[in-house]
mmCIF file of C-alpha atoms in Angstrom:
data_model
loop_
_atom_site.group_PDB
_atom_site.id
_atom_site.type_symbol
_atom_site.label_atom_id
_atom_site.label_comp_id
_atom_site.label_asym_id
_atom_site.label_seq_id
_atom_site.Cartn_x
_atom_site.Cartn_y
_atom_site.Cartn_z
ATOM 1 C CA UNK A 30 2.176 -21.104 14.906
ATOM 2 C CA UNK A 31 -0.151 -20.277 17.311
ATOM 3 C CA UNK A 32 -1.180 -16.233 18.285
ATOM 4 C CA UNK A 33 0.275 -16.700 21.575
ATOM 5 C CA UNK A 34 3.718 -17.330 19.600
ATOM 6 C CA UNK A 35 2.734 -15.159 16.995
ATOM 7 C CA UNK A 36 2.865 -12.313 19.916
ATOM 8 C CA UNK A 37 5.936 -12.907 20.884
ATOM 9 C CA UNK A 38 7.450 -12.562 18.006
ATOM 10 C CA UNK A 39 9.129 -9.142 17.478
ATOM 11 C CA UNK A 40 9.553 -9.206 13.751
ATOM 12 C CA UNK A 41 6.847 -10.923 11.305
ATOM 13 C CA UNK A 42 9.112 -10.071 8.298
ATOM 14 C CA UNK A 43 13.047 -9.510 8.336
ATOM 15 C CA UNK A 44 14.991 -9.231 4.710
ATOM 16 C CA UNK A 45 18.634 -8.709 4.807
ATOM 17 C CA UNK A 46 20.556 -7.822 1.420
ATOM 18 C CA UNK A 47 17.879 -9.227 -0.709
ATOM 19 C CA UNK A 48 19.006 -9.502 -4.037
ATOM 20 C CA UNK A 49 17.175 -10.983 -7.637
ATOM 21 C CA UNK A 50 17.719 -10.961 -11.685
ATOM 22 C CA UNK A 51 16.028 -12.112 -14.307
ATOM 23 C CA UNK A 52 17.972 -12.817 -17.735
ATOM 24 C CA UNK A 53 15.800 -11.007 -20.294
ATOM 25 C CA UNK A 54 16.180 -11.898 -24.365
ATOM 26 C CA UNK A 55 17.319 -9.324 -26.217
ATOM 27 C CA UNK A 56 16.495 -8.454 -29.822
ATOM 28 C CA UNK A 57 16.948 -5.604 -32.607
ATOM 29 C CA UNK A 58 13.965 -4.844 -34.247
ATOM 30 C CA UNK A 59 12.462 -5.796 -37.679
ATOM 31 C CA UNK A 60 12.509 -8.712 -40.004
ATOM 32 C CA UNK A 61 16.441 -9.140 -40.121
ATOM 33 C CA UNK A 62 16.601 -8.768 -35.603
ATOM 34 C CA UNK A 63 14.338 -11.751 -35.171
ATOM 35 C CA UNK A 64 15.965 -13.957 -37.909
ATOM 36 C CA UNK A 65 19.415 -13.231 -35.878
ATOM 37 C CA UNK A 66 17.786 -13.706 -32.575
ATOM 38 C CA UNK A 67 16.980 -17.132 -33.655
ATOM 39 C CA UNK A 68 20.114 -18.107 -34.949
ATOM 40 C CA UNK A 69 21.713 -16.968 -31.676
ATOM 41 C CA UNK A 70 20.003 -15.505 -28.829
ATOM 42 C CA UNK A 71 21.530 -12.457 -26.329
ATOM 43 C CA UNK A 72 20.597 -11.960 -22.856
ATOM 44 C CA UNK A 73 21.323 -9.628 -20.535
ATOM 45 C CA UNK A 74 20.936 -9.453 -16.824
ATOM 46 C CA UNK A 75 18.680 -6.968 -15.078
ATOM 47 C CA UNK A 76 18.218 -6.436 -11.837
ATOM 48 C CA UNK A 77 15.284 -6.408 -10.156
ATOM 49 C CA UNK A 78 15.739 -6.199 -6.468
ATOM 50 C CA UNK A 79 19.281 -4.626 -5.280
ATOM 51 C CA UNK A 80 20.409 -5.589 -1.882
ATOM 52 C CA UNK A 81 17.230 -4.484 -0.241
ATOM 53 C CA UNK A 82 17.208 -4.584 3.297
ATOM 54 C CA UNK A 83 13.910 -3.622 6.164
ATOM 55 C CA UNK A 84 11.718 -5.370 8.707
ATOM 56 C CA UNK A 85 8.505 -5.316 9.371
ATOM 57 C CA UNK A 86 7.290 -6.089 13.415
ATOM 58 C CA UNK A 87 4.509 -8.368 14.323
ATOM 59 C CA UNK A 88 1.116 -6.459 13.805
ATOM 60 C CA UNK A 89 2.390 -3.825 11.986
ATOM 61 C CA UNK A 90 0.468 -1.856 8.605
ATOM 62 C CA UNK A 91 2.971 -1.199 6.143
ATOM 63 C CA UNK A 92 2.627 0.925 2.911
ATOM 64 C CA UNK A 93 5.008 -0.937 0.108
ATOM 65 C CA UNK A 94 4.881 1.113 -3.256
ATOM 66 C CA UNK A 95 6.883 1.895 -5.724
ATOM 67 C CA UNK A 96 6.378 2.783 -9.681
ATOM 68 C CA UNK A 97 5.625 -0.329 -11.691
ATOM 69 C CA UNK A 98 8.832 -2.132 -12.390
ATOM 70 C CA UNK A 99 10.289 -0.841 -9.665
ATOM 71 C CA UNK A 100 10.775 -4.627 -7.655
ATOM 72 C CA UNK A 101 7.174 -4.773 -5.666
ATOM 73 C CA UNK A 102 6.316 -7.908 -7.031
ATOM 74 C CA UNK A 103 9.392 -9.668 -7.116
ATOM 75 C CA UNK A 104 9.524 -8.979 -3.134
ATOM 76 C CA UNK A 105 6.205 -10.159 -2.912
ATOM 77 C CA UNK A 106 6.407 -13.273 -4.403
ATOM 78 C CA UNK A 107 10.151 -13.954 -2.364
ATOM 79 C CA UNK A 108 8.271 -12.982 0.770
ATOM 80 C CA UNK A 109 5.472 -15.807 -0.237
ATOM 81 C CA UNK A 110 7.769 -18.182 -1.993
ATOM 82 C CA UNK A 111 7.094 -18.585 -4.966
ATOM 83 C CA UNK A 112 10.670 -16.888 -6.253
ATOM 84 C CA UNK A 113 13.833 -18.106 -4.746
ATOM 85 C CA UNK A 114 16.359 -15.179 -4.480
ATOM 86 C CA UNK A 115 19.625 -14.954 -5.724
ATOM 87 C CA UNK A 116 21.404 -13.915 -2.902
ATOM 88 C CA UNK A 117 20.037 -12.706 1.134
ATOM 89 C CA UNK A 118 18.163 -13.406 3.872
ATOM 90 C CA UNK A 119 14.501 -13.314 4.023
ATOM 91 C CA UNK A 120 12.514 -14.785 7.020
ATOM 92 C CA UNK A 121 8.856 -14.698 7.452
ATOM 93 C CA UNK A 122 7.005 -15.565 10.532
ATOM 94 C CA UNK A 123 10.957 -17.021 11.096
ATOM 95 C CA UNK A 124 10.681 -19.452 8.281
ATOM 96 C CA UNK A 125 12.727 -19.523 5.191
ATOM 97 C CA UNK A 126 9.757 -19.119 2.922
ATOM 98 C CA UNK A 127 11.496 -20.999 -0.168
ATOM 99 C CA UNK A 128 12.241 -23.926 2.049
ATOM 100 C CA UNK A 129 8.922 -23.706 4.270
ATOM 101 C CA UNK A 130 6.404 -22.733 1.325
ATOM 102 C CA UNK A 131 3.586 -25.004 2.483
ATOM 103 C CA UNK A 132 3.988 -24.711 6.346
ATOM 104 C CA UNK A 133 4.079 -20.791 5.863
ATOM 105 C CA UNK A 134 0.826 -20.989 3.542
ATOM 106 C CA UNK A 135 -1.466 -21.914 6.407
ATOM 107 C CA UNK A 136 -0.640 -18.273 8.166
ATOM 108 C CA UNK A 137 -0.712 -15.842 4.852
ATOM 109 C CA UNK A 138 -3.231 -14.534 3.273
ATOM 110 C CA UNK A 139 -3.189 -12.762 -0.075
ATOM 111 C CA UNK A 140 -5.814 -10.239 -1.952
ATOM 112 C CA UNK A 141 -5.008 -9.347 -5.081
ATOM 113 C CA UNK A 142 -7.374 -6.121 -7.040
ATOM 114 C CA UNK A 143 -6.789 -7.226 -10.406
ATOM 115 C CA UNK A 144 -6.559 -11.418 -9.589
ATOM 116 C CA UNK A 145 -9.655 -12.962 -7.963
ATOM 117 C CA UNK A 146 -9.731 -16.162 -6.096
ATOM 118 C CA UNK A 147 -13.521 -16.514 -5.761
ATOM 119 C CA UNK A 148 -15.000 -18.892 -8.020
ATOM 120 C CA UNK A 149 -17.174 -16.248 -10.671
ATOM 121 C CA UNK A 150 -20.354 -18.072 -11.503
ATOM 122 C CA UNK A 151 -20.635 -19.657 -7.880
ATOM 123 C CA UNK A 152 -21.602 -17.803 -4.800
ATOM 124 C CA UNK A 153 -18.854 -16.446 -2.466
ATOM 125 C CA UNK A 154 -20.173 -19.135 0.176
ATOM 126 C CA UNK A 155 -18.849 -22.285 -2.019
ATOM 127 C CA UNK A 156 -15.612 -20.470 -2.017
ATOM 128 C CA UNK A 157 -15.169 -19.934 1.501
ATOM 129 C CA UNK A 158 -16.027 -23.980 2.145
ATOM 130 C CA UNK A 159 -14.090 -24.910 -0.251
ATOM 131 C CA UNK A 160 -10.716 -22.815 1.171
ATOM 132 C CA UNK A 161 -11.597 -24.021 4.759
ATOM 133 C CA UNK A 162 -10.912 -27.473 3.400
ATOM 134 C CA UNK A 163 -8.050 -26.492 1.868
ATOM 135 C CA UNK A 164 -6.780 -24.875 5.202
ATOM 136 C CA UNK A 165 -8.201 -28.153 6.848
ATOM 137 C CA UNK A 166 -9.824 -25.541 9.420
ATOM 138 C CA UNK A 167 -12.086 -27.541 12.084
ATOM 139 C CA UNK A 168 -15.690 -27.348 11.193
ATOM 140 C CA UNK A 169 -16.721 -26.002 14.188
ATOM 141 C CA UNK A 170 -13.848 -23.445 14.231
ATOM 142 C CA UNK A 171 -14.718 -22.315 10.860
ATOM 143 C CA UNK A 172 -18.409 -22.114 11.301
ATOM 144 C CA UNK A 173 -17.345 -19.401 14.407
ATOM 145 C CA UNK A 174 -15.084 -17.803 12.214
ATOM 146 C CA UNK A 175 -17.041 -17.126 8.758
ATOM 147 C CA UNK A 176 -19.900 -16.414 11.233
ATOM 148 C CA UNK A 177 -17.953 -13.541 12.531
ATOM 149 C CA UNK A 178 -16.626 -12.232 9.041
ATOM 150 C CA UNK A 179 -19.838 -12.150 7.782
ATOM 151 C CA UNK A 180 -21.256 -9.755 10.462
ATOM 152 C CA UNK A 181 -18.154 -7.955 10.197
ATOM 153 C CA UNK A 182 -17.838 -7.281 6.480
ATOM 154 C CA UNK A 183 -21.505 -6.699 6.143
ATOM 155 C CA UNK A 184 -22.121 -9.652 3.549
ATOM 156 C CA UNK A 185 -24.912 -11.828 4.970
ATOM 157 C CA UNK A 186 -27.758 -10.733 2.139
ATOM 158 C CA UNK A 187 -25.030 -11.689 -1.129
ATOM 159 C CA UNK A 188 -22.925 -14.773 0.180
ATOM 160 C CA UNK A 189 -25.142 -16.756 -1.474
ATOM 161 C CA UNK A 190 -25.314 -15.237 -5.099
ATOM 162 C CA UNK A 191 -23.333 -15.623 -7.908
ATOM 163 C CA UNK A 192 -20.286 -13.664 -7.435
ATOM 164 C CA UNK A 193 -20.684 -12.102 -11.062
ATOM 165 C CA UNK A 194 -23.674 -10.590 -9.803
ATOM 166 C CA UNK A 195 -22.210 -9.016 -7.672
ATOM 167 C CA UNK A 196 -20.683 -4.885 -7.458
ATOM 168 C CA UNK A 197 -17.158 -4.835 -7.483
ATOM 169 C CA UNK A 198 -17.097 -3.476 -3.988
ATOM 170 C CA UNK A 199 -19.094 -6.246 -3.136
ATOM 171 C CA UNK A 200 -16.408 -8.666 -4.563
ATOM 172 C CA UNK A 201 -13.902 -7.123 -3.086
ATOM 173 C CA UNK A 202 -15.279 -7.270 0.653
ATOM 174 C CA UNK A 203 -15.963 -10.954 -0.320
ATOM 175 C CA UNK A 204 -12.504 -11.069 -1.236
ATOM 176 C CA UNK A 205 -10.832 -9.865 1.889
ATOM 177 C CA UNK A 206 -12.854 -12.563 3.708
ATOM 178 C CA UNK A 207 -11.672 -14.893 1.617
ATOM 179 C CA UNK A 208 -8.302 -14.390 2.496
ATOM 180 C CA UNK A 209 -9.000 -14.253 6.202
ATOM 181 C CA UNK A 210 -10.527 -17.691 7.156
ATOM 182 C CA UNK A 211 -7.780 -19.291 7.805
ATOM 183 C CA UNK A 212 -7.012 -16.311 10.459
ATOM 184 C CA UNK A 213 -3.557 -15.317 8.843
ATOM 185 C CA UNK A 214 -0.793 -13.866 10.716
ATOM 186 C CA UNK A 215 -0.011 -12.053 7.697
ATOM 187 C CA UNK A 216 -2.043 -10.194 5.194
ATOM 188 C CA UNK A 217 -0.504 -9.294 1.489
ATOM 189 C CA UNK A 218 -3.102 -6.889 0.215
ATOM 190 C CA UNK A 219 -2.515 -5.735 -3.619
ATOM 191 C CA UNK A 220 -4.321 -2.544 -4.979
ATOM 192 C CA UNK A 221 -7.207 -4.023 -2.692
ATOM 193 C CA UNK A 222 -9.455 -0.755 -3.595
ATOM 194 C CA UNK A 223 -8.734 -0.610 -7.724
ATOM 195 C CA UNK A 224 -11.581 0.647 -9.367
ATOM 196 C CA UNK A 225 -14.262 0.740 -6.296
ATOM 197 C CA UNK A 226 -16.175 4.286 -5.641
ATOM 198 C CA UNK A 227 -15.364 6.657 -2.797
ATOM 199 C CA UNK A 228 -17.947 4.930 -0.536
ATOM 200 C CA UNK A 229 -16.795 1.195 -1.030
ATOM 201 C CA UNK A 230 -12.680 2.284 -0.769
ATOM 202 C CA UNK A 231 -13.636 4.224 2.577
ATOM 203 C CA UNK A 232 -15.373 1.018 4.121
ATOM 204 C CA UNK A 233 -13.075 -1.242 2.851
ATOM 205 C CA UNK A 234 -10.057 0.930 4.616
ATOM 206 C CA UNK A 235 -11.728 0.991 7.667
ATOM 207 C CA UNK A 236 -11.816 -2.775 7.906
ATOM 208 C CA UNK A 237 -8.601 -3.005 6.631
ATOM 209 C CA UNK A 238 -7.597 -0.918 10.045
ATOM 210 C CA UNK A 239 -10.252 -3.242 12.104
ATOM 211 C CA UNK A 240 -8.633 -6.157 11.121
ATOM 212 C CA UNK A 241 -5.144 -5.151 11.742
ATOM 213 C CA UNK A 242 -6.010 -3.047 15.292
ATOM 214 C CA UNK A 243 -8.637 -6.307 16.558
ATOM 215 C CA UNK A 244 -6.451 -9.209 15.067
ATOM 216 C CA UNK A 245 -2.994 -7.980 15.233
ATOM 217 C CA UNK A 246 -2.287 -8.980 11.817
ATOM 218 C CA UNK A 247 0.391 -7.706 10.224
ATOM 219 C CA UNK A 248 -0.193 -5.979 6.537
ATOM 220 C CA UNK A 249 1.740 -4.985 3.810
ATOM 221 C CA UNK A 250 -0.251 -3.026 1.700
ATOM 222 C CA UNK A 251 0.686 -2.305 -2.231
ATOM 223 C CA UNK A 252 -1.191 -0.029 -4.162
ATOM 224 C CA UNK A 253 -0.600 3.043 -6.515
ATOM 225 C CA UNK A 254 -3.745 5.183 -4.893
ATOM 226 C CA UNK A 255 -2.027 7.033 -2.260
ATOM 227 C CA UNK A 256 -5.203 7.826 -0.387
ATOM 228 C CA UNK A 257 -4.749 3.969 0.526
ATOM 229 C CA UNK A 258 -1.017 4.716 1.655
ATOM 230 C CA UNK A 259 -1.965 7.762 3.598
ATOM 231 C CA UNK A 260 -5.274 6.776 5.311
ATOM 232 C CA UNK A 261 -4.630 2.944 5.832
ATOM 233 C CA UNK A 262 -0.469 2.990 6.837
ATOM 234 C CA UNK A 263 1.261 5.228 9.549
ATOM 235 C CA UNK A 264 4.924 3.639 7.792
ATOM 236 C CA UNK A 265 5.672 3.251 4.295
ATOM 237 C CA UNK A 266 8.657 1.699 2.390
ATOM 238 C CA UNK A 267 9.345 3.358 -1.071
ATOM 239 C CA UNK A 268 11.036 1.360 -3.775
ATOM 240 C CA UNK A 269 12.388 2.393 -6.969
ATOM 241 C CA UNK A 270 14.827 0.388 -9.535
ATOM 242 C CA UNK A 271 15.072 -2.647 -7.423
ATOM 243 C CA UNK A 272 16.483 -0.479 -3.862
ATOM 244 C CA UNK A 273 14.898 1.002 -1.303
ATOM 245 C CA UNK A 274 14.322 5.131 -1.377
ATOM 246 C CA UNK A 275 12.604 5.837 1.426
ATOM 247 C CA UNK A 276 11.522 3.876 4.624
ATOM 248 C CA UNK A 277 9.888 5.944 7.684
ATOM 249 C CA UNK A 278 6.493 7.727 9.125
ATOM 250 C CA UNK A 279 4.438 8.843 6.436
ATOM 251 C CA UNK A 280 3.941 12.122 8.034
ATOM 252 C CA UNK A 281 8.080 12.429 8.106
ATOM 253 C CA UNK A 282 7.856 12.333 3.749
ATOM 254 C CA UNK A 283 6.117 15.672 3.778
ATOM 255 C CA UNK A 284 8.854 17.374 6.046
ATOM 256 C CA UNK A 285 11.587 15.229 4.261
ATOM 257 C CA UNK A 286 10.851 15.524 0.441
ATOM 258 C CA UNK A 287 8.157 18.851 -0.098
ATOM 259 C CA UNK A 288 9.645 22.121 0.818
ATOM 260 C CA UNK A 289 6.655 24.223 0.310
ATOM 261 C CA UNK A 290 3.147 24.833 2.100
ATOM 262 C CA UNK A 291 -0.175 26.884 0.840
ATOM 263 C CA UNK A 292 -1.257 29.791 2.649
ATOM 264 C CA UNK A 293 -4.969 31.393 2.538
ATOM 265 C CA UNK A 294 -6.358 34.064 4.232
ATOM 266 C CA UNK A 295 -9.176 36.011 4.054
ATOM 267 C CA UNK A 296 -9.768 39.643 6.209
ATOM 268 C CA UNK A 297 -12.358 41.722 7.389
ATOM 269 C CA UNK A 298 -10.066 44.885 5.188
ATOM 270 C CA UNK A 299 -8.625 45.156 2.189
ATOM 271 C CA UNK A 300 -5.141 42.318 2.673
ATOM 272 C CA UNK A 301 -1.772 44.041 2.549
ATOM 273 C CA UNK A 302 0.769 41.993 1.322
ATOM 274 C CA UNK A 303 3.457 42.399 -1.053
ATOM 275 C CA UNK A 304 5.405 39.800 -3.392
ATOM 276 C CA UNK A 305 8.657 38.272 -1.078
ATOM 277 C CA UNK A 306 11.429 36.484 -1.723
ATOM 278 C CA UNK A 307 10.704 32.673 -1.722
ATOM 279 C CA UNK A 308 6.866 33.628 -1.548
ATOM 280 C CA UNK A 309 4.939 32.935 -4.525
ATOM 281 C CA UNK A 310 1.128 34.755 -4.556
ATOM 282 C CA UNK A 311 -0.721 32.381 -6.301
ATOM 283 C CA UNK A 312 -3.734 34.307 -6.208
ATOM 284 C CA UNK A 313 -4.953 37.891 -4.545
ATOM 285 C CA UNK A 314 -8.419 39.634 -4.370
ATOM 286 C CA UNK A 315 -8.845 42.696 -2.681
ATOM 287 C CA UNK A 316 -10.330 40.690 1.200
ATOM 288 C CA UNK A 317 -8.300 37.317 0.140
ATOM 289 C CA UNK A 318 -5.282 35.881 -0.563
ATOM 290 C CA UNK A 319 -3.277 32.730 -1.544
ATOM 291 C CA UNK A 320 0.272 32.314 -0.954
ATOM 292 C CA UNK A 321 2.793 29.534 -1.719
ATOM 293 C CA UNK A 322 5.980 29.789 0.772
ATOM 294 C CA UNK A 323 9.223 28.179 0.637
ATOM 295 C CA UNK A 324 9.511 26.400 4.269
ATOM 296 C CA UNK A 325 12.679 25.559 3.655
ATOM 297 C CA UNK A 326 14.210 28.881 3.147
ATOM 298 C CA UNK A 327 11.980 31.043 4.696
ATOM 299 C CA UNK A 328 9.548 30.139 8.133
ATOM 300 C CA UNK A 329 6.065 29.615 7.478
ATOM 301 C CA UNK A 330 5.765 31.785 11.075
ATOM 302 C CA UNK A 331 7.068 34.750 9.863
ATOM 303 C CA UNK A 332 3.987 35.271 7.381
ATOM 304 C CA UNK A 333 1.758 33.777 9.037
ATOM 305 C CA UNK A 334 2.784 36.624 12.273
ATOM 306 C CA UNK A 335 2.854 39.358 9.194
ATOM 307 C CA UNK A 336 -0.776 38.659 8.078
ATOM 308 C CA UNK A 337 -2.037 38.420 11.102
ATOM 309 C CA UNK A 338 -0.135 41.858 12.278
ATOM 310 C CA UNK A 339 -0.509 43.747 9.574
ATOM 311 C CA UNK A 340 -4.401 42.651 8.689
ATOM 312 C CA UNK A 341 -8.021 41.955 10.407
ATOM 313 C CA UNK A 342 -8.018 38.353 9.531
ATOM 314 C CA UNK A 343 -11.176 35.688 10.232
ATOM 315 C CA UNK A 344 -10.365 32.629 8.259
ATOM 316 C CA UNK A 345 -6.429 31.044 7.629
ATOM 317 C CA UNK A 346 -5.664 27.869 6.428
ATOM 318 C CA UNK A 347 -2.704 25.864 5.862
ATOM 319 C CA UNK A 348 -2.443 23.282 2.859
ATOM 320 C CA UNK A 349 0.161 20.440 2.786
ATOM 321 C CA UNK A 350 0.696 19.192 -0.500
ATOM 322 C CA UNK A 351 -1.062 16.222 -1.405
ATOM 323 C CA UNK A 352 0.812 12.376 -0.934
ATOM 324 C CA UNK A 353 0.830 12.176 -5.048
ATOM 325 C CA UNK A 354 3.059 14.816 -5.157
ATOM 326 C CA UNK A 355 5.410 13.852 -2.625
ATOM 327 C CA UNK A 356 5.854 10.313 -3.775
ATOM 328 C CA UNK A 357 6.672 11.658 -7.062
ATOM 329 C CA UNK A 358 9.248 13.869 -5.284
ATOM 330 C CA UNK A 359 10.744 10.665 -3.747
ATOM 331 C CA UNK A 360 11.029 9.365 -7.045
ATOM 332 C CA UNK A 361 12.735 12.125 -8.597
ATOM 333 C CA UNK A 362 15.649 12.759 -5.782
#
């Protein structure tokens, strides 16, 4: 498929009623439990996607996260092929994926945190040669294109070491380009900033973003670091148990699932303010104070308008909870 056609197509990913289940062995414990499980063996069904349904357009950044077990992978791996579900529709790039594994190969890409495709005691350079072959790229359309993902991902002075050398941000920028020769028209990014420092997870978000703004390549990002979800993904799809909890604007989650917002203020005189219902003082000194307030029940206007009536205030700040807490909200309800 080439972009021009990849542009006109409205949805990159379209799942209708997806379900899978896996038959999992059962067995009592102890000595007497695995001399009965051999004799004869029970199984029971459990389900690991439930008639999961959501698209995702061409060029979109999508957050897809969920608590481990909760049916990530299993999508995943349906969305790339390698599963076959049990019962649905699931089109990608509008190809079955089971039935058009090899054809769809040529425009994903896949980066996986914890499962690295470079080759460890070569240099990231052998790799990338070798997967042009393997993507049967034009050698003059590859030497453009590593050219340009080189500059881009800041690697020209450690292509050519030993990727075990190398720091794991390092790795993991090699990584990403890796998984973009082939110019993919859809990127499957897994925990792509496990274990890196502050520094390396901020530049490797901001290419994530480059890549998807310049390229128009659609991601799905999964990862349990929701400074990822929040700073890389305006949408994010929340799955639980095998079905879908949640799908919308990020920014809708904290109106949606987190009822409360943090209040500080600090005056020129002494603060006057007195204990409310559905206000919680978390903390008061005699010029500042720290206030929790229930939006849902009572306006966040209101105090703010008392504070600022009723004292000489120079500094007031309002604090959203943080995404950790919300997901885990999401997960609760």
């Amino acid at each position: 498929m080439d972009n021009k056609q990849y542009k006109n197509l409205a949805e990159a990913i379209s799942i209708k009623d997806l379900n899978k289940s896996f038959k999992v062995r059962q067995k009592d414990s102890g000595f007497k439990g695995f001399c009965k499980s051999i004799i004869r063996s029970q199984y029971k069904n459990v389900d690991a996607v439930k008639n999961i349904s959501f698209n995702v357009k061409s060029g979109e950044l999508v957050a897809f996260i969920g608590p481990n077990g909760a049916g990530k992978s299993t999508t995943l791996k349906i969305l790339s092929g390698i599963l076959y579900p049990d019962s649905g529709e699931v089109k990608v790039l509008g190809l079955n994926p089971q039935k058009n594994r090899k054809k769809l190969a040529y425009d994903i890409g896949t980066v996986f945190g914890q499962k690295p495709q470079l080759w460890f005691h070569l240099p990231a350079m052998d790799s990338f040669n070798l997967f042009a072959r393997i993507y049967e790229i034009p050698q003059e359309v590859y030497k453009k294109r590593i050219a340009e993902l080189i500059k881009k991902f800041e690697i020209e002075d450690i292509v050519d070491q030993p990727v075990r050398k190398l720091s794991l941000g390092q790795r993991m920028r090699c990584e990403i380009v890796l998984s973009l020769i082939h110019n993919p028209k859809i990127l499957f990014l897994d925990e792509p900033t496990i274990g890196l420092d502050i520094i390396a997870k901020k530049n490797i978000r901001e290419l994530i973003r480059e890549i998807n703004d310049k390229e128009n390549t659609t991601i799905i990002l999964t990862s349990h670091d929701m400074d990822d979800v929040e700073k890389i993904c305006k949408r994010a799809v929340i799955i639980n148990k095998g079905s879908i909890i949640y799908d919308g604007k990020i920014k809708d989650l904290k109106n949606n699932y987190i009822k409360k917002k943090t209040v500080k203020a600090l005056s020129e005189t002494p603060i006057r303010f007195s204990a409310r219902k559905n206000v919680k003082i978390i903390k008061k000194s005699e010029f500042g104070i720290k206030i929790e307030i229930n939006t849902d029940k009572t306006p966040i206007k209101n105090i703010i308008d008392y504070l600022l009536k009723n004292n000489q205030i120079i500094d007031l700040t309002i604090e959203e909870p943080e995404i950790e807490e919300i997901i885990e909200a999401v997960y609760r309800k």
